[in-house]
Amino acid sequence: MQLRVVTDQPWDVRADVLVIPVSADPTFEGPLDELDQRSGGELRALAAFKELSGKRYATALAATGELPSGRIVTVGLGDPATLDRETIVRIAASAERRLGGRVVRSLAIWLTPLTGSAGLDGAANTVAELVARGVVEGSYDPKSIYLDAVESAPPQVDELILIAPDGDRAALQAAAERGVIMGEGANTARTLSNRAANDISPEVLAEEARAIAERHDLSIDVIEPERATELGMGMFMAVGRGSSNPPRMIVMRAGGEGERDALDRHLAIVGKGVCFDSGGISIKPSERMEEMKMDKAGACTVIAAMATVARLAPGTPLLGVAAAVENMPGPHATRPGDIVTALNGKKVDITNTDAEGRLILGDALTHAERQGATHLVDVATLTGAVARALGHLVTGAFGTPQPWYDAVMQAGDRAGERYWQLPLIEEYVPEMDSWYGDLQNSGTAEGSLIKSGLFLREFVTKPWVHLDIAGTAYFRKPTAWAARGATGVSHATLVELALAGARTD
Ligand code: BES
Ligand code: MN
Ligand code: ZN
């Protein structure tokens, strides 16, 4: 896709489709009045007809009259006072998705109505980045993974034109290019997550990671079962042993071993990669079990974020650990009540084989620390409880100490992603006591979300944040701005966090 920033007025731009963002209950003044007049009164007429409302993410298709573009799509931005990074990405994505199935080679988007919003520093550049990212994310279509011709797919445009009258073209162009790369990274994570379990086994995920590593000059170490066992990854191996598709601990690295970034961190991003979560012997009910191919979303996000950081700031030190397994029942599967030794030496009583994410992550976190990590963030579809508590629009997060948690949240803000902090309540730790081991992997249902965080904390000694994306990683229903299936959530947060440590000299 060609990206072009123009400083012309929107009525002078020629494209197959011109996107006009419109605020709620629009008043037709200034440039919007000009656009309406040149469209032959089309915009005012559609507003009177209540087709054009300006409601956030609502779109309308309009004729162009004397305008040089082929069609208009209006997209509602709602109340401009409440625009933020997340909504700007979604507004652009909604416009792109409105064009599903249509023939569009060039798409022009008028940025001005989006740039006035509060809380956006360097507004015009930020908006250019977020809009470009939104178009790329909006063009994502999961059906195209396995089918050749998908009638309803959003168009893959040849040219994206961003219209910013009076803007600094070079700066806007650079910002928009960053946005495209961000969007492509999220889409990479989505495709990996959406692919079926008979297509992506842990071995195949490791091969995908290897291809990405080669493409972006990253080093990669794929730990196979024999070495994982030798190293002592007892929890990781306990989850993997039920399947005939053997597990893989995928370790990717940018920069030298133990190398610190500009913030003196050796940052590690760690992902849960359960290629299929049947629950194991503690088998899940069959209702919606097919969705459990998405239980690898955290690992896919980590792998994609490694690539994005390498594209945006090559050489920035970063460690990525993706723990890939299949959680299956079988003659070799771990049984409830089995006691295993974690990589950090703790004896864990596996009371529920469906609480497998924390087992593989525990060993992955320990491994990341042994590889020199000074700061850790893990991303995982860890609990159904987080989806019940927070729904699908906000990711649950734990972390300690607080300044590190806050640093991760600042990256989340820059990424336009929402999180809500959950507490690590000390007094609940004894509720995970085991008769036989140091702790069990699943306690009573009360406070189970908090206990999932407390369990992971047993396997870290450095500043750490855990992002539970079980509610946000996968949409059962499409929205105006996103297809159904994997969302790529938290990819941008991880990238922003890593880029904070990029060298600027
Ligand atoms: N992968 C699931 C969590 C999940 C649920 C992800 C729904 C996405 C959508 C996880 O491994 C799991 O099974 N968690 C259990 C934990 C329990 C056994 C302590 C859960 O949430 O029920
Ligand atoms: Mn499970
Ligand atoms: Zn799981």
Coordinates of C-alpha atoms and ligand atoms in Angstrom, one line a residue:
M1 CA 0.0 0.0 0.0
Q2 CA 1.2 3.4 -1.0
L3 CA 0.9 6.1 1.7
R4 CA 0.6 9.7 0.7
V5 CA 0.1 12.8 2.8
V6 CA -1.4 15.8 1.0
T7 CA -1.9 19.3 2.3
D8 CA -4.7 20.1 -0.1
Q9 CA -8.2 20.8 0.9
P10 CA -10.5 17.7 0.8
W11 CA -12.5 19.0 -2.1
D12 CA -9.4 19.1 -4.2
V13 CA -8.4 15.5 -3.6
R14 CA -9.2 12.9 -6.1
A15 CA -9.7 9.3 -4.8
D16 CA -12.1 6.5 -5.3
V17 CA -13.5 7.2 -1.8
L18 CA -13.2 10.3 0.4
V19 CA -13.7 9.7 4.1
I20 CA -15.3 12.6 6.0
P21 CA -15.3 12.3 9.8
V22 CA -18.4 14.1 11.2
S23 CA -19.1 15.0 14.8
A24 CA -22.4 14.2 16.5
D25 CA -25.3 16.4 15.3
P26 CA -23.1 18.2 12.8
T27 CA -23.3 21.9 12.1
F28 CA -22.4 22.5 8.5
E29 CA -19.9 25.3 8.9
G30 CA -16.5 26.1 7.3
P31 CA -15.0 23.2 5.3
L32 CA -17.9 20.9 6.0
D33 CA -20.2 23.5 4.5
E34 CA -17.9 23.7 1.5
L35 CA -17.9 19.9 1.1
D36 CA -21.7 19.8 1.4
Q37 CA -22.1 22.5 -1.3
R38 CA -19.8 20.8 -3.7
S39 CA -21.5 17.5 -3.1
G40 CA -24.7 19.2 -4.2
G41 CA -26.2 19.4 -0.7
E42 CA -25.8 15.7 -0.3
L43 CA -24.4 15.8 3.2
R44 CA -27.1 18.2 4.6
A45 CA -29.8 16.1 2.9
L46 CA -28.4 12.8 4.5
A47 CA -28.3 14.5 7.9
A48 CA -31.9 15.7 7.5
F49 CA -32.9 12.2 6.5
K50 CA -31.1 10.9 9.6
E51 CA -28.8 8.7 7.6
L52 CA -25.9 10.8 8.7
S53 CA -25.9 11.3 12.4
G54 CA -22.3 11.7 13.5
K55 CA -22.8 8.9 16.0
R56 CA -19.5 7.4 16.8
Y57 CA -18.5 4.6 14.3
A58 CA -21.7 5.1 12.3
T59 CA -21.1 5.4 8.6
A60 CA -23.0 6.6 5.6
L61 CA -22.2 6.4 1.9
A62 CA -22.9 9.5 -0.1
A63 CA -22.7 10.8 -3.7
T64 CA -20.0 13.4 -4.5
G65 CA -21.6 15.8 -6.9
E66 CA -18.9 18.1 -8.2
L67 CA -16.2 16.7 -5.9
P68 CA -13.4 15.0 -7.8
S69 CA -13.7 11.8 -5.6
G70 CA -15.8 8.9 -6.6
R71 CA -17.8 8.4 -3.4
I72 CA -18.0 9.8 0.1
V73 CA -18.1 7.8 3.2
T74 CA -18.9 9.8 6.3
V75 CA -17.9 8.3 9.6
G76 CA -19.2 9.5 13.0
L77 CA -16.7 10.6 15.5
G78 CA -19.3 11.3 18.2
D79 CA -18.5 14.0 20.8
P80 CA -15.2 15.5 19.8
A81 CA -14.4 16.2 23.5
T82 CA -14.2 12.4 24.2
L83 CA -12.0 11.5 21.3
D84 CA -8.8 9.6 22.3
R85 CA -6.2 7.4 20.7
E86 CA -8.4 4.3 20.9
T87 CA -11.4 5.9 19.4
I88 CA -9.4 7.5 16.6
V89 CA -8.0 4.1 15.5
R90 CA -11.5 2.7 15.6
I91 CA -13.1 5.6 13.7
A92 CA -10.6 5.0 10.8
A93 CA -11.2 1.2 11.0
S94 CA -14.9 1.7 10.8
A95 CA -14.6 3.8 7.7
E96 CA -12.4 1.1 6.1
R97 CA -14.8 -1.7 7.2
R98 CA -17.8 0.1 5.8
L99 CA -16.3 -0.5 2.4
G100 CA -16.3 -4.3 2.8
G101 CA -16.8 -6.0 -0.6
R102 CA -16.5 -2.7 -2.5
V103 CA -13.9 -1.9 -5.2
V104 CA -11.6 0.8 -3.8
R105 CA -8.1 1.4 -5.0
S106 CA -7.5 4.8 -3.5
L107 CA -8.9 5.9 -0.2
A108 CA -8.5 9.4 1.1
I109 CA -9.2 10.4 4.7
W110 CA -9.6 14.0 5.8
L111 CA -7.8 14.3 9.2
T112 CA -8.8 17.8 10.3
P113 CA -12.0 17.0 12.2
L114 CA -10.0 14.5 14.3
T115 CA -7.1 16.7 15.1
G116 CA -8.8 19.3 17.3
S117 CA -9.3 16.8 20.1
A118 CA -7.9 17.4 23.6
G119 CA -5.3 15.1 25.2
L120 CA -3.4 14.4 22.1
D121 CA 0.1 15.8 22.1
G122 CA 1.5 16.7 18.7
A123 CA -2.1 16.2 17.6
A124 CA -1.8 16.1 13.8
N125 CA 1.1 13.6 13.7
T126 CA -0.6 11.4 16.3
V127 CA -3.8 11.5 14.4
A128 CA -2.1 10.6 11.2
E129 CA -0.4 7.6 12.9
L130 CA -3.6 6.4 14.5
V131 CA -5.7 6.8 11.4
A132 CA -3.2 4.9 9.2
R133 CA -3.1 2.1 11.9
G134 CA -6.9 2.1 12.0
V135 CA -7.2 1.6 8.2
V136 CA -4.7 -1.3 8.3
E137 CA -6.5 -2.9 11.3
G138 CA -9.9 -2.3 9.7
S139 CA -8.8 -4.0 6.5
Y140 CA -8.2 -7.2 8.5
D141 CA -10.4 -10.1 7.5
P142 CA -10.1 -13.5 9.2
K143 CA -12.1 -15.3 6.4
S144 CA -9.2 -14.6 4.0
I145 CA -6.9 -16.9 6.0
Y146 CA -8.4 -20.1 4.5
L147 CA -10.6 -18.8 1.6
D148 CA -9.3 -17.3 -1.6
A149 CA -12.1 -14.9 -2.7
V150 CA -14.0 -13.4 0.2
E151 CA -16.8 -11.2 -1.2
S152 CA -17.3 -9.2 2.0
A153 CA -13.7 -8.5 2.8
P154 CA -12.7 -4.9 3.4
P155 CA -10.7 -3.6 0.4
Q156 CA -6.9 -3.8 0.3
V157 CA -6.3 -0.4 -1.1
D158 CA -3.4 0.5 -3.3
E159 CA -3.2 4.0 -2.0
L160 CA -4.1 5.6 1.3
I161 CA -4.2 9.4 1.1
L162 CA -4.2 11.4 4.3
I163 CA -5.5 14.9 3.9
A164 CA -4.0 17.4 6.3
P165 CA -4.3 21.0 5.0
D166 CA -1.5 23.1 6.4
G167 CA 0.3 20.1 7.9
D168 CA 4.0 19.4 8.0
R169 CA 4.1 16.8 5.3
A170 CA 7.3 15.0 6.1
A171 CA 6.4 14.6 9.8
L172 CA 2.9 13.4 9.0
Q173 CA 4.2 10.9 6.5
A174 CA 6.7 9.5 9.0
A175 CA 4.0 9.2 11.7
A176 CA 1.6 7.5 9.3
E177 CA 4.2 5.0 8.2
R178 CA 4.7 4.1 11.9
G179 CA 0.9 3.6 12.1
V180 CA 0.9 1.3 9.1
I181 CA 3.7 -0.8 10.7
M182 CA 1.8 -0.9 14.0
G183 CA -1.4 -2.0 12.3
E184 CA 0.4 -4.7 10.3
G185 CA 2.0 -6.1 13.5
A186 CA -1.4 -6.3 15.1
N187 CA -2.8 -8.1 12.0
T188 CA 0.1 -10.6 12.1
A189 CA -0.8 -11.4 15.7
R190 CA -4.4 -11.8 14.7
T191 CA -3.7 -14.2 11.8
L192 CA -1.5 -16.4 14.0
S193 CA -4.2 -16.4 16.7
N194 CA -7.0 -17.1 14.4
R195 CA -5.4 -20.0 12.6
A196 CA -6.9 -23.3 13.6
A197 CA -5.3 -25.8 16.0
N198 CA -4.9 -28.4 13.2
D199 CA -2.9 -25.8 11.3
I200 CA -0.8 -24.2 14.1
S201 CA 0.7 -26.7 16.5
P202 CA 3.4 -25.6 18.9
E203 CA 6.0 -26.8 16.4
V204 CA 4.4 -24.7 13.6
L205 CA 4.2 -21.7 15.8
A206 CA 7.9 -22.1 16.5
E207 CA 8.5 -22.3 12.7
E208 CA 6.5 -19.1 12.2
A209 CA 8.5 -17.4 14.9
R210 CA 11.7 -18.6 13.2
A211 CA 10.7 -17.2 9.9
I212 CA 9.9 -13.9 11.6
A213 CA 13.2 -13.9 13.4
E214 CA 15.1 -14.5 10.2
R215 CA 13.2 -11.8 8.4
H216 CA 14.0 -9.2 11.1
D217 CA 17.4 -10.3 12.1
L218 CA 16.5 -11.5 15.6
S219 CA 18.1 -14.4 17.3
I220 CA 15.9 -17.4 18.2
D221 CA 16.2 -20.4 20.4
V222 CA 13.5 -23.0 20.3
I223 CA 13.6 -25.2 23.3
E224 CA 12.3 -28.7 22.6
P225 CA 10.9 -31.1 25.2
E226 CA 14.1 -32.9 25.9
R227 CA 16.0 -29.7 26.8
A228 CA 12.9 -28.2 28.6
T229 CA 12.9 -31.3 30.8
E230 CA 16.7 -31.2 31.4
L231 CA 16.4 -27.5 32.3
G232 CA 13.7 -28.4 34.8
M233 CA 10.6 -26.8 33.2
G234 CA 8.3 -29.2 35.1
M235 CA 5.2 -27.1 34.9
F236 CA 5.6 -26.4 31.2
M237 CA 6.2 -30.0 30.4
A238 CA 3.3 -31.1 32.6
V239 CA 0.9 -29.2 30.3
G240 CA 2.4 -30.3 27.1
R241 CA 2.6 -34.0 27.8
G242 CA -1.0 -34.9 27.1
S243 CA -0.7 -34.1 23.4
S244 CA 1.1 -35.9 20.6
N245 CA 2.0 -32.4 19.3
P246 CA 5.0 -31.7 21.5
P247 CA 5.5 -28.3 23.3
R248 CA 8.0 -25.6 22.3
M249 CA 9.4 -22.8 24.4
I250 CA 10.2 -20.1 21.9
V251 CA 12.8 -17.6 22.9
M252 CA 13.5 -14.6 20.6
R253 CA 15.9 -11.8 21.2
A254 CA 16.9 -8.5 19.7
G255 CA 20.3 -7.1 20.7
G256 CA 23.0 -8.9 22.7
E257 CA 22.5 -11.3 25.6
G258 CA 21.6 -9.3 28.7
E259 CA 22.0 -6.0 26.8
R260 CA 20.3 -3.0 28.5
D261 CA 18.2 -0.6 26.5
A262 CA 18.2 3.2 26.8
L263 CA 16.2 3.0 30.1
D264 CA 18.7 0.5 31.5
R265 CA 16.2 -2.4 31.2
H266 CA 16.5 -5.8 29.7
L267 CA 12.8 -6.0 28.9
A268 CA 11.2 -9.4 28.5
I269 CA 7.7 -9.9 27.0
V270 CA 6.3 -13.3 27.7
G271 CA 3.2 -14.9 26.1
K272 CA 0.8 -17.8 26.7
G273 CA 0.7 -19.9 23.7
V274 CA -1.8 -22.7 24.3
C275 CA -2.5 -23.8 20.7
F276 CA -5.6 -25.6 21.9
D277 CA -7.0 -25.6 25.4
S278 CA -9.3 -28.5 25.8
G279 CA -8.8 -28.3 29.6
G280 CA -6.9 -31.5 29.6
I281 CA -8.2 -34.2 32.0
S282 CA -10.2 -31.4 33.7
I283 CA -11.9 -31.2 30.3
K284 CA -14.0 -28.2 29.4
P285 CA -17.7 -28.4 28.5
S286 CA -18.1 -28.7 24.7
E287 CA -19.9 -25.4 24.4
R288 CA -17.7 -23.0 22.5
M289 CA -14.6 -25.2 23.0
E290 CA -13.8 -24.5 19.3
E291 CA -12.8 -21.0 20.4
M292 CA -9.9 -22.4 22.5
K293 CA -7.6 -22.3 19.5
M294 CA -7.3 -18.6 20.4
D295 CA -5.7 -19.5 23.7
K296 CA -2.3 -18.9 22.0
A297 CA -3.1 -15.2 21.4
G298 CA -0.6 -13.9 24.1
A299 CA 2.3 -15.8 22.4
C300 CA 1.2 -14.6 19.0
T301 CA 1.1 -11.0 20.2
V302 CA 4.6 -11.4 21.7
I303 CA 6.0 -12.9 18.4
A304 CA 4.4 -10.1 16.3
A305 CA 5.6 -7.4 18.7
M306 CA 9.2 -8.6 18.4
A307 CA 8.8 -8.1 14.6
T308 CA 7.2 -4.7 15.0
V309 CA 9.9 -3.4 17.4
A310 CA 12.6 -4.7 15.0
R311 CA 10.9 -2.8 12.1
L312 CA 10.5 0.5 14.0
A313 CA 13.7 0.6 16.0
P314 CA 16.1 -2.2 14.9
G315 CA 18.6 -3.2 17.5
T316 CA 16.5 -2.2 20.5
P317 CA 17.2 -4.8 23.1
L318 CA 14.2 -7.0 23.7
L319 CA 13.6 -10.6 24.9
G320 CA 10.5 -12.4 23.8
V321 CA 9.4 -15.8 25.3
A322 CA 6.4 -17.6 23.8
A323 CA 5.4 -20.8 25.7
A324 CA 3.7 -23.0 23.1
V325 CA 1.8 -26.1 24.1
E326 CA -1.4 -28.0 23.4
N327 CA -3.5 -28.8 26.5
M328 CA -5.0 -32.2 25.7
P329 CA -6.3 -35.3 27.6
G330 CA -4.6 -38.5 26.7
P331 CA -2.8 -41.5 28.2
H332 CA 0.2 -39.4 29.1
A333 CA -1.7 -36.3 30.2
T334 CA -1.1 -34.8 33.6
R335 CA -3.8 -35.8 36.1
P336 CA -5.4 -33.6 38.7
G337 CA -3.4 -34.1 41.8
D338 CA -0.1 -34.6 40.0
I339 CA 2.8 -32.8 41.8
V340 CA 5.5 -31.2 39.6
T341 CA 8.6 -29.2 40.1
A342 CA 8.7 -25.7 38.5
L343 CA 11.8 -24.3 36.9
N344 CA 12.3 -22.1 40.0
G345 CA 12.2 -25.2 42.2
K346 CA 8.7 -24.8 43.7
K347 CA 6.6 -27.9 44.0
V348 CA 3.2 -27.4 42.4
D349 CA 0.1 -29.5 43.0
I350 CA -1.9 -29.4 39.8
T351 CA -5.4 -29.6 41.1
N352 CA -7.0 -28.5 37.9
T353 CA -5.4 -29.2 34.5
D354 CA -7.5 -26.5 33.0
A355 CA -5.6 -23.8 34.9
E356 CA -2.7 -24.5 32.5
G357 CA -1.8 -21.0 31.4
R358 CA -0.3 -20.1 34.8
L359 CA 1.8 -23.3 34.7
I360 CA 3.5 -22.6 31.4
L361 CA 3.9 -18.9 32.1
G362 CA 5.5 -19.6 35.5
D363 CA 8.3 -21.5 33.8
A364 CA 8.5 -19.0 30.9
L365 CA 8.9 -16.1 33.4
T366 CA 11.6 -17.9 35.3
H367 CA 13.4 -18.7 32.0
A368 CA 13.2 -15.0 31.0
E369 CA 14.8 -13.9 34.3
R370 CA 17.5 -16.5 33.8
Q371 CA 18.1 -15.0 30.3
G372 CA 18.8 -11.7 32.0
A373 CA 15.4 -10.0 32.1
T374 CA 15.2 -7.1 34.5
H375 CA 11.6 -6.1 33.7
L376 CA 8.8 -8.5 32.6
V377 CA 5.4 -8.2 31.1
D378 CA 3.3 -11.3 30.3
V379 CA 0.3 -11.4 28.1
A380 CA -2.2 -14.3 28.4
T381 CA -5.7 -15.4 27.8
L382 CA -5.6 -16.6 31.4
T383 CA -9.1 -16.6 32.9
G384 CA -12.7 -16.7 32.0
A385 CA -13.2 -14.6 35.2
V386 CA -11.5 -11.5 33.7
A387 CA -14.0 -11.5 30.9
R388 CA -16.9 -11.8 33.3
A389 CA -15.5 -9.0 35.5
L390 CA -14.4 -6.5 32.8
G391 CA -16.0 -7.6 29.5
H392 CA -14.4 -7.4 26.1
L393 CA -13.3 -3.8 26.0
V394 CA -10.8 -3.5 28.8
T395 CA -7.9 -5.8 29.7
G396 CA -7.3 -6.8 33.3
A397 CA -3.8 -6.1 34.6
F398 CA -1.7 -7.0 37.7
G399 CA 1.7 -5.8 38.5
T400 CA 4.3 -5.0 41.1
P401 CA 6.1 -2.8 42.0
Q402 CA 3.7 0.1 41.2
P403 CA 6.1 2.3 39.3
W404 CA 6.7 -0.5 36.8
Y405 CA 3.0 -1.1 36.6
D406 CA 2.5 2.6 35.9
A407 CA 5.3 2.6 33.2
V408 CA 3.4 -0.2 31.4
M409 CA 0.2 1.7 31.7
Q410 CA 1.8 4.8 30.1
A411 CA 2.8 2.6 27.2
G412 CA -0.8 1.4 27.1
D413 CA -2.0 5.0 26.9
R414 CA 0.3 5.8 24.0
A415 CA -1.0 2.7 22.3
G416 CA -4.6 3.6 22.8
E417 CA -5.4 0.5 24.8
R418 CA -7.4 0.3 28.0
Y419 CA -6.5 -1.6 31.1
W420 CA -7.9 -1.9 34.6
Q421 CA -5.7 -2.7 37.6
L422 CA -6.6 -5.7 39.7
P423 CA -5.2 -6.1 43.2
L424 CA -2.7 -8.8 44.5
I425 CA -4.4 -9.4 47.8
E426 CA -1.7 -11.0 50.1
E427 CA -4.2 -12.7 52.4
Y428 CA -5.5 -14.9 49.6
V429 CA -2.1 -16.6 49.1
P430 CA -2.8 -19.2 51.8
E431 CA -6.0 -20.2 50.0
M432 CA -3.6 -21.7 47.4
D433 CA -1.8 -23.8 49.9
S434 CA -1.3 -27.5 49.0
W435 CA -1.2 -30.5 51.3
Y436 CA 1.7 -31.9 49.4
G437 CA 3.5 -29.1 47.6
D438 CA 4.3 -25.5 48.0
L439 CA 1.1 -24.4 46.3
Q440 CA -1.7 -25.6 44.1
N441 CA -2.5 -24.1 40.7
S442 CA -6.2 -23.6 41.3
G443 CA -7.9 -22.7 44.6
T444 CA -11.5 -22.0 45.4
A445 CA -13.6 -20.0 42.9
E446 CA -13.8 -17.1 45.3
G447 CA -11.3 -14.4 44.1
S448 CA -10.0 -16.8 41.4
L449 CA -9.0 -13.9 39.2
I450 CA -6.8 -12.4 41.9
K451 CA -5.4 -15.9 42.7
S452 CA -4.3 -16.3 39.0
G453 CA -2.2 -13.2 39.5
L454 CA -0.9 -14.3 42.8
F455 CA 0.1 -17.7 41.3
L456 CA 2.2 -16.0 38.6
R457 CA 3.8 -13.7 41.2
E458 CA 5.4 -16.8 42.8
F459 CA 7.6 -17.2 39.7
V460 CA 9.0 -13.7 39.4
T461 CA 11.6 -11.8 41.4
K462 CA 11.8 -8.7 39.2
P463 CA 9.4 -5.9 38.3
W464 CA 6.5 -7.6 36.5
V465 CA 3.1 -6.9 34.9
H466 CA 0.6 -9.5 33.9
L467 CA -2.0 -8.6 31.2
D468 CA -5.1 -10.9 31.2
I469 CA -6.5 -10.6 27.7
A470 CA -9.0 -13.5 27.9
G471 CA -11.9 -11.0 27.5
T472 CA -10.3 -8.7 25.0
A473 CA -8.3 -10.9 22.6
Y474 CA -11.1 -12.5 20.7
F475 CA -14.5 -11.1 19.6
R476 CA -17.4 -13.5 19.1
K477 CA -19.3 -10.8 17.2
P478 CA -17.9 -8.3 14.7
T479 CA -18.1 -4.6 15.7
A480 CA -18.2 -1.6 13.4
W481 CA -14.4 -1.4 13.7
A482 CA -13.3 -5.0 14.0
A483 CA -13.9 -8.3 12.4
R484 CA -14.9 -11.2 14.6
G485 CA -12.0 -13.3 16.0
A486 CA -8.7 -12.2 17.3
T487 CA -8.2 -8.5 17.9
G488 CA -4.4 -8.2 18.3
V489 CA -5.0 -6.5 21.6
S490 CA -1.9 -5.4 23.6
H491 CA 0.4 -5.7 20.6
A492 CA 0.6 -1.9 20.5
T493 CA 1.2 -1.6 24.2
L494 CA 4.1 -4.0 24.1
V495 CA 5.6 -2.2 21.2
E496 CA 5.3 1.2 22.8
L497 CA 6.8 -0.2 26.0
A498 CA 9.8 -1.6 24.2
L499 CA 10.3 1.5 22.0
A500 CA 10.5 3.7 25.1
G501 CA 13.9 2.1 25.5
A502 CA 15.0 2.7 21.9
R503 CA 18.2 4.6 21.5
T504 CA 17.6 8.0 19.9
D505 CA 21.3 8.9 19.2
Ligands
BES1 N1 -7.9 -20.5 28.4 C1 -8.7 -20.4 29.6 C2 -9.2 -19.1 29.9 C3 -10.2 -18.5 28.8 C4 -11.5 -18.6 29.0 C5 -9.7 -17.8 27.7 C6 -12.4 -18.0 28.0 C7 -10.5 -17.3 26.8 C8 -11.9 -17.4 26.9 C9 -7.9 -20.9 30.8 O1 -6.8 -21.8 30.6 C10 -8.8 -21.5 31.8 O2 -9.3 -22.6 31.4 N2 -9.0 -20.9 32.9 C11 -9.8 -21.4 33.9 C12 -9.1 -21.3 35.2 C13 -9.8 -22.1 36.3 C14 -9.7 -23.6 36.0 C15 -9.0 -21.8 37.6 C16 -11.1 -20.6 33.9 O3 -11.1 -19.4 33.7 O4 -12.2 -21.2 34.1
MN2 MN -7.5 -23.8 30.6
ZN3 ZN -6.1 -21.7 28.7

